Amino acid sequence: MTTKRLFLIGLLSFIIPYDLSSALLYAQESTPEEKTFKASGNPIFRHKYTADPAALVYKDTLYIYAGHDECPPPHNYYCLNEWLVFSSSDLETWTEHPVPLRPSDFQWAKGEAWASQVIERNGKFYWYVTVEHQKGGKSIGVAVADTPTGPFKDARGSALITNDMTQATKIAWDDIDPTVFIDTDGQAYLIWGNTQCYMMKLKENMIEADGPIIPVELPRFTEAPWIHKYKDLYYLSYASEFPEKTVYATSKSIEGPWEYKGILNELSGNSNTNHQAIVEFKGKWYFIYHNGGADVNGGSFRRSVCIDYLHYNRDGSIKRIQMTSEGVKPAK
Ligand code: FUB
């Protein structure tokens, strides 16, 4: 933030009520151009609140995609109007790229940049996002770009998943939090949900369904599924109960059945969600999540992305994550 802007906010705080001056502080500017900075310790990013991390490893670089939490204190509600993207080749020097995508880039969407994930296929980058649909209910859209940092544009001109396509619960927000995976045989899968987890095959074009929506049975499933594979086993981690812990299940087939394996990460401090991503980068495995630990105003609606190591046991189970203030060492 510029000195001029800080001065202006300080001045305004004397002449207008606290609510409004802090609202101005939290209406942070969009990033018009790339900014590079060093980060150490958790949370990784401290100049903006960041939530619902998704990670992509592409050509020796780790990309973190996150929603921008913009709720002004002392208010408490989800206020996310854009997604952000950060990249690093060593987990120490990070680049924040210009804002790559907003809900307004989907003409059919009403708003709300909730959780998302990006995946690469055949040199194109597909970004599956949660947004509120103009006709009501949360929905899943997909955007596409030629580079991991965009510019991204709506790949279909319509939602891929809408609330009326799933009937397992009556809630209007069960179609959120997409995770996407391409198996070794080339079949792509989309998994998502809140209260009920769902799975659907995707065509090779990555923007159309390749079969029916199938319920995935997982104990105490809340939201935030993330699918990854280690050796020959599939791992489906997800947020459980509320406030959320991250738990996981494994299966020899991505289509299940899933065997529940227990808690992976405990409650993350003062945030009632802790939405995770799991990736291997330069020979180590990482658990990327959010907490409310950036500053005194941090919390469930002003969250911040963190990174810690993830370790497997010999039998393929995962050791409980140790959330740290120190974060991880530079990756070589
Ligand atoms: O950020 C809005 C919602 O909060 C996400 O979609 C959920 O995963 C939870 O973290």
mmCIF file of C-alpha atoms and ligand atoms in Angstrom:
data_model
loop_
_atom_site.group_PDB
_atom_site.id
_atom_site.type_symbol
_atom_site.label_atom_id
_atom_site.label_comp_id
_atom_site.label_asym_id
_atom_site.label_seq_id
_atom_site.Cartn_x
_atom_site.Cartn_y
_atom_site.Cartn_z
ATOM 1 C CA MET A 1 0.000 0.000 0.000
ATOM 2 C CA THR A 2 1.379 3.430 -0.849
ATOM 3 C CA THR A 3 2.300 5.994 1.853
ATOM 4 C CA LYS A 4 -0.204 8.374 0.264
ATOM 5 C CA ARG A 5 -2.989 5.801 0.625
ATOM 6 C CA LEU A 6 -2.060 5.046 4.262
ATOM 7 C CA PHE A 7 -2.062 8.755 5.052
ATOM 8 C CA LEU A 8 -5.474 9.160 3.440
ATOM 9 C CA ILE A 9 -6.906 6.245 5.421
ATOM 10 C CA GLY A 10 -5.415 7.643 8.654
ATOM 11 C CA LEU A 11 -6.950 11.056 7.962
ATOM 12 C CA LEU A 12 -10.321 9.566 7.069
ATOM 13 C CA SER A 13 -10.394 7.543 10.283
ATOM 14 C CA PHE A 14 -10.531 10.807 12.254
ATOM 15 C CA ILE A 15 -13.412 12.269 10.336
ATOM 16 C CA ILE A 16 -15.635 9.287 9.476
ATOM 17 C CA PRO A 17 -16.873 6.368 11.584
ATOM 18 C CA TYR A 18 -14.625 3.333 12.134
ATOM 19 C CA ASP A 19 -16.784 1.089 9.954
ATOM 20 C CA LEU A 20 -16.393 3.223 6.874
ATOM 21 C CA SER A 21 -12.685 3.996 7.234
ATOM 22 C CA SER A 22 -11.868 0.316 7.713
ATOM 23 C CA ALA A 23 -14.106 -0.521 4.777
ATOM 24 C CA LEU A 24 -11.874 1.724 2.677
ATOM 25 C CA LEU A 25 -8.799 -0.049 4.033
ATOM 26 C CA TYR A 26 -10.208 -3.415 3.029
ATOM 27 C CA ALA A 27 -11.400 -2.376 -0.391
ATOM 28 C CA GLN A 28 -7.905 -3.218 -1.594
ATOM 29 C CA GLU A 29 -6.806 -2.253 -5.060
ATOM 30 C CA SER A 30 -6.715 -4.847 -7.775
ATOM 31 C CA THR A 31 -3.220 -5.686 -8.926
ATOM 32 C CA PRO A 32 -2.770 -4.090 -12.365
ATOM 33 C CA GLU A 33 0.687 -5.527 -12.955
ATOM 34 C CA GLU A 34 2.988 -8.247 -11.648
ATOM 35 C CA LYS A 35 4.519 -7.741 -8.213
ATOM 36 C CA THR A 36 7.368 -9.874 -6.910
ATOM 37 C CA PHE A 37 8.122 -10.213 -3.202
ATOM 38 C CA LYS A 38 9.840 -12.506 -0.706
ATOM 39 C CA ALA A 39 7.735 -14.415 1.773
ATOM 40 C CA SER A 40 8.731 -16.365 4.833
ATOM 41 C CA GLY A 41 6.557 -18.078 7.387
ATOM 42 C CA ASN A 42 2.791 -18.480 7.514
ATOM 43 C CA PRO A 43 0.546 -17.018 6.229
ATOM 44 C CA ILE A 44 2.436 -16.721 2.951
ATOM 45 C CA PHE A 45 0.604 -13.619 1.693
ATOM 46 C CA ARG A 46 0.027 -10.737 4.105
ATOM 47 C CA HIS A 47 -0.830 -7.775 1.891
ATOM 48 C CA LYS A 48 -4.229 -9.243 0.941
ATOM 49 C CA TYR A 49 -6.525 -11.786 2.542
ATOM 50 C CA THR A 50 -6.550 -14.982 0.488
ATOM 51 C CA ALA A 51 -8.847 -18.005 0.805
ATOM 52 C CA ASP A 52 -9.603 -21.432 -0.646
ATOM 53 C CA PRO A 53 -6.172 -22.171 -2.139
ATOM 54 C CA ALA A 54 -5.827 -24.441 -5.148
ATOM 55 C CA ALA A 55 -2.361 -25.391 -6.343
ATOM 56 C CA LEU A 56 -0.978 -26.274 -9.759
ATOM 57 C CA VAL A 57 2.555 -27.417 -10.517
ATOM 58 C CA TYR A 58 3.578 -26.607 -14.084
ATOM 59 C CA LYS A 59 7.113 -26.512 -15.481
ATOM 60 C CA ASP A 60 9.026 -26.174 -12.195
ATOM 61 C CA THR A 61 6.687 -23.491 -10.877
ATOM 62 C CA LEU A 62 4.022 -23.741 -8.200
ATOM 63 C CA TYR A 63 0.916 -21.646 -8.835
ATOM 64 C CA ILE A 64 -1.510 -20.840 -6.045
ATOM 65 C CA TYR A 65 -4.998 -19.707 -7.019
ATOM 66 C CA ALA A 66 -7.077 -18.156 -4.247
ATOM 67 C CA GLY A 67 -10.208 -16.161 -3.654
ATOM 68 C CA HIS A 68 -9.658 -12.600 -2.433
ATOM 69 C CA ASP A 69 -11.366 -12.176 0.957
ATOM 70 C CA GLU A 70 -12.498 -8.545 1.134
ATOM 71 C CA CYS A 71 -14.958 -8.394 4.027
ATOM 72 C CA PRO A 72 -14.321 -5.140 5.939
ATOM 73 C CA PRO A 73 -14.022 -5.556 9.731
ATOM 74 C CA PRO A 74 -15.939 -5.644 11.968
ATOM 75 C CA HIS A 75 -18.387 -7.269 9.529
ATOM 76 C CA ASN A 76 -18.472 -10.993 9.061
ATOM 77 C CA TYR A 77 -19.746 -12.359 5.775
ATOM 78 C CA TYR A 78 -18.188 -13.833 2.652
ATOM 79 C CA CYS A 79 -17.113 -11.034 0.336
ATOM 80 C CA LEU A 80 -15.056 -12.356 -2.567
ATOM 81 C CA ASN A 81 -15.192 -10.479 -5.872
ATOM 82 C CA GLU A 82 -12.132 -11.834 -7.649
ATOM 83 C CA TRP A 83 -9.680 -14.695 -7.762
ATOM 84 C CA LEU A 84 -5.932 -14.134 -7.446
ATOM 85 C CA VAL A 85 -2.929 -16.067 -8.733
ATOM 86 C CA PHE A 86 0.560 -16.248 -7.248
ATOM 87 C CA SER A 87 3.562 -18.178 -8.556
ATOM 88 C CA SER A 88 6.920 -19.267 -7.199
ATOM 89 C CA SER A 89 9.746 -21.511 -8.333
ATOM 90 C CA ASP A 90 11.283 -21.784 -4.848
ATOM 91 C CA LEU A 91 8.456 -21.065 -2.342
ATOM 92 C CA GLU A 92 10.388 -18.039 -1.135
ATOM 93 C CA THR A 93 10.160 -15.481 -3.933
ATOM 94 C CA TRP A 94 6.567 -15.076 -5.077
ATOM 95 C CA THR A 95 4.996 -13.170 -7.935
ATOM 96 C CA GLU A 96 1.454 -11.904 -7.741
ATOM 97 C CA HIS A 97 0.031 -11.669 -11.251
ATOM 98 C CA PRO A 98 -2.683 -9.279 -12.437
ATOM 99 C CA VAL A 99 -6.160 -10.409 -11.410
ATOM 100 C CA PRO A 100 -6.829 -13.301 -13.807
ATOM 101 C CA LEU A 101 -10.559 -13.892 -13.339
ATOM 102 C CA ARG A 102 -13.679 -12.452 -11.745
ATOM 103 C CA PRO A 103 -17.239 -13.768 -11.426
ATOM 104 C CA SER A 104 -18.247 -10.920 -13.789
ATOM 105 C CA ASP A 105 -16.268 -12.713 -16.534
ATOM 106 C CA PHE A 106 -19.126 -15.249 -16.552
ATOM 107 C CA GLN A 107 -22.103 -13.378 -18.028
ATOM 108 C CA TRP A 108 -24.573 -15.793 -16.452
ATOM 109 C CA ALA A 109 -23.117 -15.416 -12.943
ATOM 110 C CA LYS A 110 -24.323 -13.089 -10.208
ATOM 111 C CA GLY A 111 -21.030 -12.946 -8.301
ATOM 112 C CA GLU A 112 -19.112 -14.506 -5.382
ATOM 113 C CA ALA A 113 -15.673 -15.894 -6.146
ATOM 114 C CA TRP A 114 -15.793 -19.049 -4.041
ATOM 115 C CA ALA A 115 -13.424 -22.029 -4.201
ATOM 116 C CA SER A 116 -11.853 -23.176 -7.451
ATOM 117 C CA GLN A 117 -9.112 -25.267 -9.099
ATOM 118 C CA VAL A 118 -6.985 -24.985 -12.257
ATOM 119 C CA ILE A 119 -5.687 -27.944 -14.287
ATOM 120 C CA GLU A 120 -3.634 -28.160 -17.488
ATOM 121 C CA ARG A 121 -4.564 -30.317 -20.483
ATOM 122 C CA ASN A 122 -2.916 -30.242 -23.917
ATOM 123 C CA GLY A 123 -1.327 -26.846 -23.241
ATOM 124 C CA LYS A 124 -4.585 -25.184 -22.138
ATOM 125 C CA PHE A 125 -5.440 -24.248 -18.565
ATOM 126 C CA TYR A 126 -8.957 -24.936 -17.318
ATOM 127 C CA TRP A 127 -10.205 -23.111 -14.236
ATOM 128 C CA TYR A 128 -13.236 -24.599 -12.481
ATOM 129 C CA VAL A 129 -14.869 -22.058 -10.191
ATOM 130 C CA THR A 130 -17.776 -21.698 -7.783
ATOM 131 C CA VAL A 131 -20.060 -18.716 -8.413
ATOM 132 C CA GLU A 132 -23.610 -17.714 -7.578
ATOM 133 C CA HIS A 133 -25.836 -18.207 -10.638
ATOM 134 C CA GLN A 134 -28.200 -15.428 -11.759
ATOM 135 C CA LYS A 135 -31.049 -17.922 -11.580
ATOM 136 C CA GLY A 136 -30.149 -18.717 -7.948
ATOM 137 C CA GLY A 137 -27.971 -21.236 -6.180
ATOM 138 C CA LYS A 138 -24.280 -21.896 -6.359
ATOM 139 C CA SER A 139 -22.961 -23.269 -9.621
ATOM 140 C CA ILE A 140 -19.725 -24.342 -11.265
ATOM 141 C CA GLY A 141 -18.279 -22.561 -14.286
ATOM 142 C CA VAL A 142 -15.133 -23.236 -16.284
ATOM 143 C CA ALA A 143 -12.744 -20.693 -17.778
ATOM 144 C CA VAL A 144 -9.848 -21.386 -20.137
ATOM 145 C CA ALA A 145 -6.498 -19.749 -20.898
ATOM 146 C CA ASP A 146 -3.291 -20.413 -22.805
ATOM 147 C CA THR A 147 -1.083 -19.762 -19.778
ATOM 148 C CA PRO A 148 -1.450 -20.564 -16.057
ATOM 149 C CA THR A 149 -1.814 -16.865 -15.264
ATOM 150 C CA GLY A 150 -4.378 -16.073 -17.927
ATOM 151 C CA PRO A 151 -6.079 -14.082 -19.265
ATOM 152 C CA PHE A 152 -8.917 -16.550 -18.637
ATOM 153 C CA LYS A 153 -12.285 -16.431 -20.384
ATOM 154 C CA ASP A 154 -15.533 -18.329 -19.920
ATOM 155 C CA ALA A 155 -15.051 -21.607 -21.815
ATOM 156 C CA ARG A 156 -18.746 -22.445 -22.312
ATOM 157 C CA GLY A 157 -20.891 -19.331 -21.981
ATOM 158 C CA SER A 158 -23.018 -21.242 -19.481
ATOM 159 C CA ALA A 159 -22.548 -23.026 -16.172
ATOM 160 C CA LEU A 160 -21.191 -26.568 -16.221
ATOM 161 C CA ILE A 161 -23.121 -27.489 -13.051
ATOM 162 C CA THR A 162 -26.230 -25.716 -11.743
ATOM 163 C CA ASN A 163 -28.150 -26.224 -8.527
ATOM 164 C CA ASP A 164 -31.087 -27.907 -10.265
ATOM 165 C CA MET A 165 -28.802 -30.667 -11.617
ATOM 166 C CA THR A 166 -28.224 -32.133 -8.148
ATOM 167 C CA GLN A 167 -31.043 -33.236 -5.874
ATOM 168 C CA ALA A 168 -29.339 -35.037 -2.983
ATOM 169 C CA THR A 169 -29.827 -32.077 -0.632
ATOM 170 C CA LYS A 170 -32.289 -29.174 -0.625
ATOM 171 C CA ILE A 171 -29.621 -26.554 0.064
ATOM 172 C CA ALA A 172 -28.764 -24.076 -2.692
ATOM 173 C CA TRP A 173 -25.013 -24.247 -2.026
ATOM 174 C CA ASP A 174 -24.304 -27.949 -2.535
ATOM 175 C CA ASP A 175 -22.673 -27.301 -5.938
ATOM 176 C CA ILE A 176 -19.458 -25.662 -4.743
ATOM 177 C CA ASP A 177 -15.741 -26.344 -4.395
ATOM 178 C CA PRO A 178 -14.752 -28.157 -7.607
ATOM 179 C CA THR A 179 -11.626 -30.315 -7.672
ATOM 180 C CA VAL A 180 -10.493 -31.845 -10.942
ATOM 181 C CA PHE A 181 -8.230 -34.744 -11.823
ATOM 182 C CA ILE A 182 -6.993 -36.381 -15.040
ATOM 183 C CA ASP A 183 -6.184 -40.068 -14.554
ATOM 184 C CA THR A 184 -3.359 -41.936 -16.261
ATOM 185 C CA ASP A 185 -5.804 -43.316 -18.864
ATOM 186 C CA GLY A 186 -6.737 -39.731 -19.830
ATOM 187 C CA GLN A 187 -10.200 -39.761 -18.211
ATOM 188 C CA ALA A 188 -10.919 -36.495 -16.411
ATOM 189 C CA TYR A 189 -13.133 -36.255 -13.317
ATOM 190 C CA LEU A 190 -14.823 -33.341 -11.587
ATOM 191 C CA ILE A 191 -15.612 -33.765 -7.889
ATOM 192 C CA TRP A 192 -17.444 -31.138 -5.812
ATOM 193 C CA GLY A 193 -20.069 -30.571 -3.171
ATOM 194 C CA ASN A 194 -21.285 -29.303 0.147
ATOM 195 C CA THR A 195 -23.050 -31.704 2.545
ATOM 196 C CA GLN A 196 -23.170 -34.197 -0.334
ATOM 197 C CA CYS A 197 -20.098 -34.934 -2.453
ATOM 198 C CA TYR A 198 -20.620 -35.512 -6.200
ATOM 199 C CA MET A 199 -18.487 -36.842 -9.061
ATOM 200 C CA MET A 200 -18.844 -36.548 -12.829
ATOM 201 C CA LYS A 201 -16.631 -37.599 -15.747
ATOM 202 C CA LEU A 202 -15.517 -34.844 -18.135
ATOM 203 C CA LYS A 203 -15.022 -35.179 -21.881
ATOM 204 C CA GLU A 204 -11.526 -34.687 -23.277
ATOM 205 C CA ASN A 205 -12.485 -31.091 -24.117
ATOM 206 C CA MET A 206 -12.748 -30.552 -20.309
ATOM 207 C CA ILE A 207 -15.879 -28.415 -20.605
ATOM 208 C CA GLU A 208 -18.653 -30.986 -21.039
ATOM 209 C CA ALA A 209 -20.020 -33.840 -18.945
ATOM 210 C CA ASP A 210 -19.094 -37.341 -20.045
ATOM 211 C CA GLY A 211 -21.708 -39.181 -17.989
ATOM 212 C CA PRO A 212 -24.116 -38.781 -15.104
ATOM 213 C CA ILE A 213 -23.531 -37.043 -11.761
ATOM 214 C CA ILE A 214 -22.776 -39.726 -9.171
ATOM 215 C CA PRO A 215 -23.017 -39.219 -5.383
ATOM 216 C CA VAL A 216 -19.769 -39.993 -3.526
ATOM 217 C CA GLU A 217 -20.356 -41.454 -0.082
ATOM 218 C CA LEU A 218 -17.973 -39.994 2.526
ATOM 219 C CA PRO A 219 -18.514 -39.780 6.286
ATOM 220 C CA ARG A 220 -19.241 -36.330 7.787
ATOM 221 C CA PHE A 221 -18.535 -34.575 4.476
ATOM 222 C CA THR A 222 -18.892 -30.789 4.612
ATOM 223 C CA GLU A 223 -17.103 -29.395 1.523
ATOM 224 C CA ALA A 224 -13.703 -28.687 -0.072
ATOM 225 C CA PRO A 225 -12.894 -32.033 -1.730
ATOM 226 C CA TRP A 226 -9.375 -32.334 -3.178
ATOM 227 C CA ILE A 227 -8.328 -35.373 -5.189
ATOM 228 C CA HIS A 228 -4.731 -36.518 -5.641
ATOM 229 C CA LYS A 229 -2.868 -39.747 -6.339
ATOM 230 C CA TYR A 230 0.246 -41.119 -4.626
ATOM 231 C CA LYS A 231 1.769 -44.309 -5.968
ATOM 232 C CA ASP A 232 -1.263 -46.441 -6.897
ATOM 233 C CA LEU A 233 -3.689 -44.998 -4.371
ATOM 234 C CA TYR A 234 -6.276 -42.224 -4.809
ATOM 235 C CA TYR A 235 -6.687 -39.780 -1.928
ATOM 236 C CA LEU A 236 -9.834 -37.739 -1.424
ATOM 237 C CA SER A 237 -9.312 -35.139 1.289
ATOM 238 C CA TYR A 238 -12.172 -32.912 2.390
ATOM 239 C CA ALA A 239 -13.459 -30.547 5.060
ATOM 240 C CA SER A 240 -15.484 -32.372 7.703
ATOM 241 C CA GLU A 241 -18.059 -31.063 10.202
ATOM 242 C CA PHE A 242 -18.178 -27.368 11.193
ATOM 243 C CA PRO A 243 -15.961 -25.693 12.254
ATOM 244 C CA GLU A 244 -13.963 -27.762 9.822
ATOM 245 C CA LYS A 245 -11.166 -30.265 10.185
ATOM 246 C CA THR A 246 -9.578 -31.736 7.073
ATOM 247 C CA VAL A 247 -10.002 -35.514 6.853
ATOM 248 C CA TYR A 248 -9.243 -37.994 4.078
ATOM 249 C CA ALA A 249 -10.276 -41.258 2.506
ATOM 250 C CA THR A 250 -8.408 -43.525 0.085
ATOM 251 C CA SER A 251 -9.424 -45.890 -2.689
ATOM 252 C CA LYS A 252 -7.800 -48.155 -5.269
ATOM 253 C CA SER A 253 -10.227 -46.696 -7.822
ATOM 254 C CA ILE A 254 -11.151 -43.052 -8.317
ATOM 255 C CA GLU A 255 -14.751 -44.234 -8.560
ATOM 256 C CA GLY A 256 -14.527 -45.683 -5.015
ATOM 257 C CA PRO A 257 -15.510 -47.183 -2.673
ATOM 258 C CA TRP A 258 -13.622 -44.819 -0.365
ATOM 259 C CA GLU A 259 -12.114 -45.971 2.919
ATOM 260 C CA TYR A 260 -12.184 -43.279 5.594
ATOM 261 C CA LYS A 261 -8.694 -42.740 7.079
ATOM 262 C CA GLY A 262 -9.238 -40.055 9.721
ATOM 263 C CA ILE A 263 -8.142 -36.519 10.467
ATOM 264 C CA LEU A 264 -5.422 -34.973 8.347
ATOM 265 C CA ASN A 265 -5.467 -31.425 9.693
ATOM 266 C CA GLU A 266 -7.038 -30.018 12.839
ATOM 267 C CA LEU A 267 -9.210 -26.910 13.168
ATOM 268 C CA SER A 268 -7.189 -24.021 11.826
ATOM 269 C CA GLY A 269 -7.299 -21.550 14.685
ATOM 270 C CA ASN A 270 -9.755 -18.702 14.308
ATOM 271 C CA SER A 271 -11.110 -19.683 10.875
ATOM 272 C CA ASN A 272 -14.059 -22.044 10.770
ATOM 273 C CA THR A 273 -12.981 -23.261 7.318
ATOM 274 C CA ASN A 274 -9.502 -24.408 6.298
ATOM 275 C CA HIS A 275 -9.880 -25.459 2.634
ATOM 276 C CA GLN A 276 -6.834 -27.494 1.490
ATOM 277 C CA ALA A 277 -4.824 -28.311 -1.632
ATOM 278 C CA ILE A 278 -2.227 -31.087 -1.778
ATOM 279 C CA VAL A 279 0.609 -31.178 -4.335
ATOM 280 C CA GLU A 280 4.072 -32.574 -4.918
ATOM 281 C CA PHE A 281 6.629 -29.936 -5.874
ATOM 282 C CA LYS A 282 10.336 -30.530 -6.492
ATOM 283 C CA GLY A 283 10.313 -33.880 -4.645
ATOM 284 C CA LYS A 284 8.352 -32.819 -1.542
ATOM 285 C CA TRP A 285 4.664 -32.926 -0.732
ATOM 286 C CA TYR A 286 2.871 -29.823 0.495
ATOM 287 C CA PHE A 287 -0.390 -29.115 2.297
ATOM 288 C CA ILE A 288 -1.712 -25.673 1.390
ATOM 289 C CA TYR A 289 -4.671 -24.303 3.369
ATOM 290 C CA HIS A 290 -6.018 -21.153 4.930
ATOM 291 C CA ASN A 291 -6.368 -19.847 8.462
ATOM 292 C CA GLY A 292 -7.302 -16.509 9.984
ATOM 293 C CA GLY A 293 -3.780 -15.741 11.123
ATOM 294 C CA ALA A 294 -2.646 -12.754 9.060
ATOM 295 C CA ASP A 295 -3.318 -10.046 11.613
ATOM 296 C CA VAL A 296 -5.641 -8.876 14.341
ATOM 297 C CA ASN A 297 -8.529 -8.601 11.859
ATOM 298 C CA GLY A 298 -7.991 -12.114 10.459
ATOM 299 C CA GLY A 299 -10.690 -14.739 10.901
ATOM 300 C CA SER A 300 -13.331 -16.786 9.099
ATOM 301 C CA PHE A 301 -14.061 -14.012 6.588
ATOM 302 C CA ARG A 302 -10.543 -12.564 6.306
ATOM 303 C CA ARG A 303 -8.523 -15.698 5.701
ATOM 304 C CA SER A 304 -4.924 -16.233 4.635
ATOM 305 C CA VAL A 305 -3.169 -18.977 2.701
ATOM 306 C CA CYS A 306 -0.515 -21.055 4.485
ATOM 307 C CA ILE A 307 1.786 -23.893 3.449
ATOM 308 C CA ASP A 308 3.223 -26.809 5.432
ATOM 309 C CA TYR A 309 4.792 -30.165 4.625
ATOM 310 C CA LEU A 310 2.783 -33.342 4.086
ATOM 311 C CA HIS A 311 4.424 -36.700 4.888
ATOM 312 C CA TYR A 312 3.293 -40.237 4.042
ATOM 313 C CA ASN A 313 3.778 -43.276 6.238
ATOM 314 C CA ARG A 314 5.183 -46.444 4.676
ATOM 315 C CA ASP A 315 1.698 -47.946 4.381
ATOM 316 C CA GLY A 316 0.504 -44.977 2.320
ATOM 317 C CA SER A 317 -1.412 -43.294 5.133
ATOM 318 C CA ILE A 318 -0.664 -39.595 5.712
ATOM 319 C CA LYS A 319 0.841 -38.264 8.936
ATOM 320 C CA ARG A 320 -1.242 -35.627 10.703
ATOM 321 C CA ILE A 321 -0.310 -32.182 9.323
ATOM 322 C CA GLN A 322 1.672 -29.976 11.647
ATOM 323 C CA MET A 323 0.541 -26.396 11.046
ATOM 324 C CA THR A 324 3.450 -24.062 11.671
ATOM 325 C CA SER A 325 4.184 -20.352 11.899
ATOM 326 C CA GLU A 326 7.519 -20.935 10.189
ATOM 327 C CA GLY A 327 6.070 -22.481 7.019
ATOM 328 C CA VAL A 328 8.384 -24.360 4.690
ATOM 329 C CA LYS A 329 11.999 -23.992 3.607
ATOM 330 C CA PRO A 330 12.887 -22.750 0.120
ATOM 331 C CA ALA A 331 12.406 -25.533 -2.467
ATOM 332 C CA LYS A 332 15.386 -26.410 -4.652
HETATM 333 O O1 FUB B 1 -14.818 -19.054 0.407
HETATM 334 C C1 FUB B 1 -16.152 -19.481 0.378
HETATM 335 C C2 FUB B 1 -16.294 -20.908 0.857
HETATM 336 O O2 FUB B 1 -15.720 -21.072 2.154
HETATM 337 C C3 FUB B 1 -15.582 -21.970 0.053
HETATM 338 O O3 FUB B 1 -16.168 -22.255 -1.184
HETATM 339 C C4 FUB B 1 -15.561 -23.095 1.033
HETATM 340 O O4 FUB B 1 -14.665 -24.129 0.706
HETATM 341 C C5 FUB B 1 -15.183 -22.371 2.307
HETATM 342 O O5 FUB B 1 -13.803 -22.276 2.475
#
